[in-house]
């Protein structure tokens, strides 16, 4: 499957009678949101595990022998990796699902696919994530977190949307 082109993959799905099913459910916001959540969790676990490995490698080494020191260090590193992987994966999954669900809903409501859908979805999802992350803080801190996250998500969505459009134009221009 890794060396298969998109056309060959579509032909394989069509031959198996699955192309219509995949195409039909690809337009549902819930399915798109769920697949974004799964992808976000996977990416977040990878990033969180990497960060946890770096964070868990530091600290005081306890134990008399090298084997005890390695066992303690490895245990701390694994614990920190799993903890960070879970936390970052959860955040990426929630952010991905919120963004895609909002973008899909806006796209269906506006009946057009353009960069504004991504920006509006970025603002909405970023504001929601900012409010959730700062929920225990005082009101001014919550407002600041909402504004900052909304601006950051919108800027990131704009960059991705413009980048994907530029890549698609480049690919279409150089396809031969």
PDB file of C-alpha atoms in Angstrom:
ATOM      1  CA  UNK A   1       0.000   0.000   0.000  1.00  0.00           C
ATOM      2  CA  UNK A   2       2.871   2.402   0.701  1.00  0.00           C
ATOM      3  CA  UNK A   3       4.047   2.411  -2.926  1.00  0.00           C
ATOM      4  CA  UNK A   4       0.496   2.584  -4.336  1.00  0.00           C
ATOM      5  CA  UNK A   5      -0.587   5.806  -6.054  1.00  0.00           C
ATOM      6  CA  UNK A   6      -3.785   7.598  -5.094  1.00  0.00           C
ATOM      7  CA  UNK A   7      -5.415   6.536  -8.370  1.00  0.00           C
ATOM      8  CA  UNK A   8      -4.496   2.878  -7.789  1.00  0.00           C
ATOM      9  CA  UNK A   9      -5.806   3.049  -4.228  1.00  0.00           C
ATOM     10  CA  UNK A  10      -9.091   4.583  -5.446  1.00  0.00           C
ATOM     11  CA  UNK A  11      -9.359   1.865  -8.119  1.00  0.00           C
ATOM     12  CA  UNK A  12      -8.793  -0.813  -5.462  1.00  0.00           C
ATOM     13  CA  UNK A  13     -11.532   0.686  -3.257  1.00  0.00           C
ATOM     14  CA  UNK A  14     -13.852   0.957  -6.250  1.00  0.00           C
ATOM     15  CA  UNK A  15     -13.241  -2.678  -7.217  1.00  0.00           C
ATOM     16  CA  UNK A  16     -14.042  -3.752  -3.657  1.00  0.00           C
ATOM     17  CA  UNK A  17     -17.187  -1.605  -3.669  1.00  0.00           C
ATOM     18  CA  UNK A  18     -15.884   0.656  -0.916  1.00  0.00           C
ATOM     19  CA  UNK A  19     -15.206   3.859  -2.865  1.00  0.00           C
ATOM     20  CA  UNK A  20     -18.818   5.013  -2.605  1.00  0.00           C
ATOM     21  CA  UNK A  21     -18.889   4.295   1.127  1.00  0.00           C
ATOM     22  CA  UNK A  22     -15.638   6.181   1.770  1.00  0.00           C
ATOM     23  CA  UNK A  23     -16.725   9.118  -0.388  1.00  0.00           C
ATOM     24  CA  UNK A  24     -20.181   9.222   1.211  1.00  0.00           C
ATOM     25  CA  UNK A  25     -18.917   9.338   4.785  1.00  0.00           C
ATOM     26  CA  UNK A  26     -16.012  11.664   4.019  1.00  0.00           C
ATOM     27  CA  UNK A  27     -18.505  14.528   3.763  1.00  0.00           C
ATOM     28  CA  UNK A  28     -19.917  14.033   7.272  1.00  0.00           C
ATOM     29  CA  UNK A  29     -18.543  16.476   9.835  1.00  0.00           C
ATOM     30  CA  UNK A  30     -18.661  13.875  12.604  1.00  0.00           C
ATOM     31  CA  UNK A  31     -16.514  11.427  10.623  1.00  0.00           C
ATOM     32  CA  UNK A  32     -14.035  14.139   9.642  1.00  0.00           C
ATOM     33  CA  UNK A  33     -13.868  15.331  13.245  1.00  0.00           C
ATOM     34  CA  UNK A  34     -13.340  11.821  14.603  1.00  0.00           C
ATOM     35  CA  UNK A  35     -10.537  11.117  12.125  1.00  0.00           C
ATOM     36  CA  UNK A  36      -8.894  14.441  13.066  1.00  0.00           C
ATOM     37  CA  UNK A  37      -9.140  13.474  16.729  1.00  0.00           C
ATOM     38  CA  UNK A  38      -7.485  10.110  16.087  1.00  0.00           C
ATOM     39  CA  UNK A  39      -4.718  11.732  14.038  1.00  0.00           C
ATOM     40  CA  UNK A  40      -4.244  14.429  16.702  1.00  0.00           C
ATOM     41  CA  UNK A  41      -3.980  11.858  19.475  1.00  0.00           C
ATOM     42  CA  UNK A  42      -1.403   9.885  17.481  1.00  0.00           C
ATOM     43  CA  UNK A  43       0.720  12.935  16.684  1.00  0.00           C
ATOM     44  CA  UNK A  44       0.379  14.237  20.240  1.00  0.00           C
ATOM     45  CA  UNK A  45       1.457  10.932  21.756  1.00  0.00           C
ATOM     46  CA  UNK A  46       4.542  10.946  19.546  1.00  0.00           C
ATOM     47  CA  UNK A  47       5.477  14.516  20.429  1.00  0.00           C
ATOM     48  CA  UNK A  48       4.649  14.079  24.108  1.00  0.00           C
ATOM     49  CA  UNK A  49       6.687  10.897  24.332  1.00  0.00           C
ATOM     50  CA  UNK A  50       9.665  12.635  22.763  1.00  0.00           C
ATOM     51  CA  UNK A  51       9.355  15.592  25.145  1.00  0.00           C
ATOM     52  CA  UNK A  52       8.881  13.237  28.098  1.00  0.00           C
ATOM     53  CA  UNK A  53      11.998  11.306  27.152  1.00  0.00           C
ATOM     54  CA  UNK A  54      14.036  14.496  27.233  1.00  0.00           C
ATOM     55  CA  UNK A  55      12.483  15.648  30.510  1.00  0.00           C
ATOM     56  CA  UNK A  56      12.761  12.270  32.229  1.00  0.00           C
ATOM     57  CA  UNK A  57      16.442  11.873  31.403  1.00  0.00           C
ATOM     58  CA  UNK A  58      17.474  14.556  33.892  1.00  0.00           C
ATOM     59  CA  UNK A  59      17.615  14.470  37.637  1.00  0.00           C
ATOM     60  CA  UNK A  60      19.460  12.785  40.428  1.00  0.00           C
ATOM     61  CA  UNK A  61      20.579   9.259  39.712  1.00  0.00           C
ATOM     62  CA  UNK A  62      20.023   6.965  42.655  1.00  0.00           C
ATOM     63  CA  UNK A  63      21.370   3.487  43.181  1.00  0.00           C
ATOM     64  CA  UNK A  64      24.667   1.937  44.123  1.00  0.00           C
ATOM     65  CA  UNK A  65      25.343  -0.078  41.006  1.00  0.00           C
ATOM     66  CA  UNK A  66      25.136   0.869  37.360  1.00  0.00           C
ATOM     67  CA  UNK A  67      22.226  -1.548  36.903  1.00  0.00           C
ATOM     68  CA  UNK A  68      20.235   0.151  39.706  1.00  0.00           C
ATOM     69  CA  UNK A  69      20.997   3.588  38.278  1.00  0.00           C
ATOM     70  CA  UNK A  70      19.919   2.553  34.788  1.00  0.00           C
ATOM     71  CA  UNK A  71      16.761   0.921  36.120  1.00  0.00           C
ATOM     72  CA  UNK A  72      15.828   4.044  38.090  1.00  0.00           C
ATOM     73  CA  UNK A  73      16.642   6.381  35.197  1.00  0.00           C
ATOM     74  CA  UNK A  74      14.745   4.251  32.701  1.00  0.00           C
ATOM     75  CA  UNK A  75      11.743   4.039  35.027  1.00  0.00           C
ATOM     76  CA  UNK A  76      11.632   7.821  35.461  1.00  0.00           C
ATOM     77  CA  UNK A  77      12.012   8.376  31.728  1.00  0.00           C
ATOM     78  CA  UNK A  78       9.238   5.921  30.861  1.00  0.00           C
ATOM     79  CA  UNK A  79       6.925   7.403  33.485  1.00  0.00           C
ATOM     80  CA  UNK A  80       7.516  10.953  32.232  1.00  0.00           C
ATOM     81  CA  UNK A  81       7.173   9.862  28.596  1.00  0.00           C
ATOM     82  CA  UNK A  82       3.826   8.170  29.199  1.00  0.00           C
ATOM     83  CA  UNK A  83       2.546  11.081  31.270  1.00  0.00           C
ATOM     84  CA  UNK A  84       3.507  13.683  28.687  1.00  0.00           C
ATOM     85  CA  UNK A  85       2.399  11.531  25.769  1.00  0.00           C
ATOM     86  CA  UNK A  86      -1.063  11.145  27.283  1.00  0.00           C
ATOM     87  CA  UNK A  87      -1.407  14.861  28.096  1.00  0.00           C
ATOM     88  CA  UNK A  88      -0.186  16.152  24.735  1.00  0.00           C
ATOM     89  CA  UNK A  89      -2.112  13.479  22.816  1.00  0.00           C
ATOM     90  CA  UNK A  90      -5.325  14.389  24.598  1.00  0.00           C
ATOM     91  CA  UNK A  91      -4.829  18.096  23.871  1.00  0.00           C
ATOM     92  CA  UNK A  92      -3.966  17.533  20.195  1.00  0.00           C
ATOM     93  CA  UNK A  93      -6.947  15.212  19.777  1.00  0.00           C
ATOM     94  CA  UNK A  94      -9.391  17.661  21.328  1.00  0.00           C
ATOM     95  CA  UNK A  95      -7.955  20.597  19.383  1.00  0.00           C
ATOM     96  CA  UNK A  96      -8.057  18.681  16.095  1.00  0.00           C
ATOM     97  CA  UNK A  97     -11.614  17.491  16.621  1.00  0.00           C
ATOM     98  CA  UNK A  98     -12.826  20.953  17.660  1.00  0.00           C
ATOM     99  CA  UNK A  99     -11.130  22.646  14.711  1.00  0.00           C
ATOM    100  CA  UNK A 100     -12.315  20.189  12.065  1.00  0.00           C
ATOM    101  CA  UNK A 101     -15.873  20.025  13.416  1.00  0.00           C
ATOM    102  CA  UNK A 102     -16.076  23.821  13.445  1.00  0.00           C
ATOM    103  CA  UNK A 103     -14.503  24.217  10.002  1.00  0.00           C
ATOM    104  CA  UNK A 104     -16.771  21.557   8.492  1.00  0.00           C
ATOM    105  CA  UNK A 105     -19.871  23.112  10.045  1.00  0.00           C
ATOM    106  CA  UNK A 106     -18.933  26.598   8.833  1.00  0.00           C
ATOM    107  CA  UNK A 107     -18.166  25.223   5.371  1.00  0.00           C
ATOM    108  CA  UNK A 108     -21.559  23.537   5.138  1.00  0.00           C
ATOM    109  CA  UNK A 109     -23.336  26.619   6.504  1.00  0.00           C
ATOM    110  CA  UNK A 110     -21.569  29.015   4.078  1.00  0.00           C
ATOM    111  CA  UNK A 111     -21.742  26.478   1.216  1.00  0.00           C
ATOM    112  CA  UNK A 112     -18.218  27.308   0.063  1.00  0.00           C
ATOM    113  CA  UNK A 113     -14.670  26.159   0.733  1.00  0.00           C
ATOM    114  CA  UNK A 114     -12.242  29.014   1.235  1.00  0.00           C
ATOM    115  CA  UNK A 115      -9.631  30.328   3.639  1.00  0.00           C
ATOM    116  CA  UNK A 116     -12.183  32.135   5.820  1.00  0.00           C
ATOM    117  CA  UNK A 117     -13.665  28.837   7.024  1.00  0.00           C
ATOM    118  CA  UNK A 118     -10.273  27.801   8.394  1.00  0.00           C
ATOM    119  CA  UNK A 119      -9.652  31.192  10.016  1.00  0.00           C
ATOM    120  CA  UNK A 120     -13.084  31.287  11.672  1.00  0.00           C
ATOM    121  CA  UNK A 121     -12.662  27.698  12.841  1.00  0.00           C
ATOM    122  CA  UNK A 122      -9.207  28.575  14.196  1.00  0.00           C
ATOM    123  CA  UNK A 123     -10.632  31.470  16.161  1.00  0.00           C
ATOM    124  CA  UNK A 124     -13.455  29.353  17.573  1.00  0.00           C
ATOM    125  CA  UNK A 125     -11.377  26.283  18.420  1.00  0.00           C
ATOM    126  CA  UNK A 126      -8.536  28.408  19.804  1.00  0.00           C
ATOM    127  CA  UNK A 127     -10.889  30.381  22.019  1.00  0.00           C
ATOM    128  CA  UNK A 128     -12.460  27.181  23.328  1.00  0.00           C
ATOM    129  CA  UNK A 129      -9.060  25.618  24.054  1.00  0.00           C
ATOM    130  CA  UNK A 130      -7.849  28.806  25.720  1.00  0.00           C
ATOM    131  CA  UNK A 131     -10.915  28.962  27.948  1.00  0.00           C
ATOM    132  CA  UNK A 132     -10.553  25.286  28.855  1.00  0.00           C
ATOM    133  CA  UNK A 133      -6.848  25.552  29.670  1.00  0.00           C
ATOM    134  CA  UNK A 134      -7.326  28.671  31.820  1.00  0.00           C
ATOM    135  CA  UNK A 135     -10.587  27.600  33.472  1.00  0.00           C
ATOM    136  CA  UNK A 136      -9.134  27.727  36.987  1.00  0.00           C
ATOM    137  CA  UNK A 137      -7.593  31.187  36.551  1.00  0.00           C
ATOM    138  CA  UNK A 138      -9.038  34.611  37.290  1.00  0.00           C
ATOM    139  CA  UNK A 139     -11.277  36.276  34.693  1.00  0.00           C
ATOM    140  CA  UNK A 140      -8.594  38.560  33.172  1.00  0.00           C
ATOM    141  CA  UNK A 141      -6.266  35.590  32.719  1.00  0.00           C
ATOM    142  CA  UNK A 142      -9.037  33.590  31.049  1.00  0.00           C
ATOM    143  CA  UNK A 143      -9.802  36.466  28.680  1.00  0.00           C
ATOM    144  CA  UNK A 144      -6.099  36.812  27.828  1.00  0.00           C
ATOM    145  CA  UNK A 145      -5.763  33.052  27.226  1.00  0.00           C
ATOM    146  CA  UNK A 146      -8.877  33.022  25.029  1.00  0.00           C
ATOM    147  CA  UNK A 147      -7.616  35.954  22.941  1.00  0.00           C
ATOM    148  CA  UNK A 148      -4.094  34.563  22.585  1.00  0.00           C
ATOM    149  CA  UNK A 149      -5.191  31.039  21.687  1.00  0.00           C
ATOM    150  CA  UNK A 150      -7.804  32.325  19.232  1.00  0.00           C
ATOM    151  CA  UNK A 151      -5.190  34.479  17.474  1.00  0.00           C
ATOM    152  CA  UNK A 152      -2.617  31.666  17.428  1.00  0.00           C
ATOM    153  CA  UNK A 153      -5.044  29.048  16.100  1.00  0.00           C
ATOM    154  CA  UNK A 154      -6.333  31.473  13.450  1.00  0.00           C
ATOM    155  CA  UNK A 155      -2.793  32.331  12.322  1.00  0.00           C
ATOM    156  CA  UNK A 156      -1.829  28.668  12.185  1.00  0.00           C
ATOM    157  CA  UNK A 157      -4.995  27.775  10.252  1.00  0.00           C
ATOM    158  CA  UNK A 158      -4.351  30.620   7.818  1.00  0.00           C
ATOM    159  CA  UNK A 159      -0.760  29.511   7.267  1.00  0.00           C
ATOM    160  CA  UNK A 160      -1.784  25.887   6.691  1.00  0.00           C
ATOM    161  CA  UNK A 161      -4.637  26.827   4.374  1.00  0.00           C
ATOM    162  CA  UNK A 162      -2.517  29.173   2.269  1.00  0.00           C
ATOM    163  CA  UNK A 163       0.331  26.679   2.266  1.00  0.00           C
ATOM    164  CA  UNK A 164      -1.877  23.814   1.120  1.00  0.00           C
ATOM    165  CA  UNK A 165      -3.410  26.003  -1.605  1.00  0.00           C
ATOM    166  CA  UNK A 166       0.066  27.029  -2.813  1.00  0.00           C
ATOM    167  CA  UNK A 167       1.198  23.397  -2.788  1.00  0.00           C
ATOM    168  CA  UNK A 168      -1.862  22.317  -4.759  1.00  0.00           C
ATOM    169  CA  UNK A 169      -1.244  25.057  -7.330  1.00  0.00           C
ATOM    170  CA  UNK A 170       2.426  24.084  -7.589  1.00  0.00           C
ATOM    171  CA  UNK A 171       1.527  20.411  -7.967  1.00  0.00           C
ATOM    172  CA  UNK A 172      -1.060  21.189 -10.674  1.00  0.00           C
ATOM    173  CA  UNK A 173       1.403  23.407 -12.538  1.00  0.00           C
ATOM    174  CA  UNK A 174       4.198  20.833 -12.511  1.00  0.00           C
ATOM    175  CA  UNK A 175       2.106  17.702 -13.092  1.00  0.00           C
ATOM    176  CA  UNK A 176       3.026  16.138 -16.359  1.00  0.00           C
TER     177      UNK A 176
END
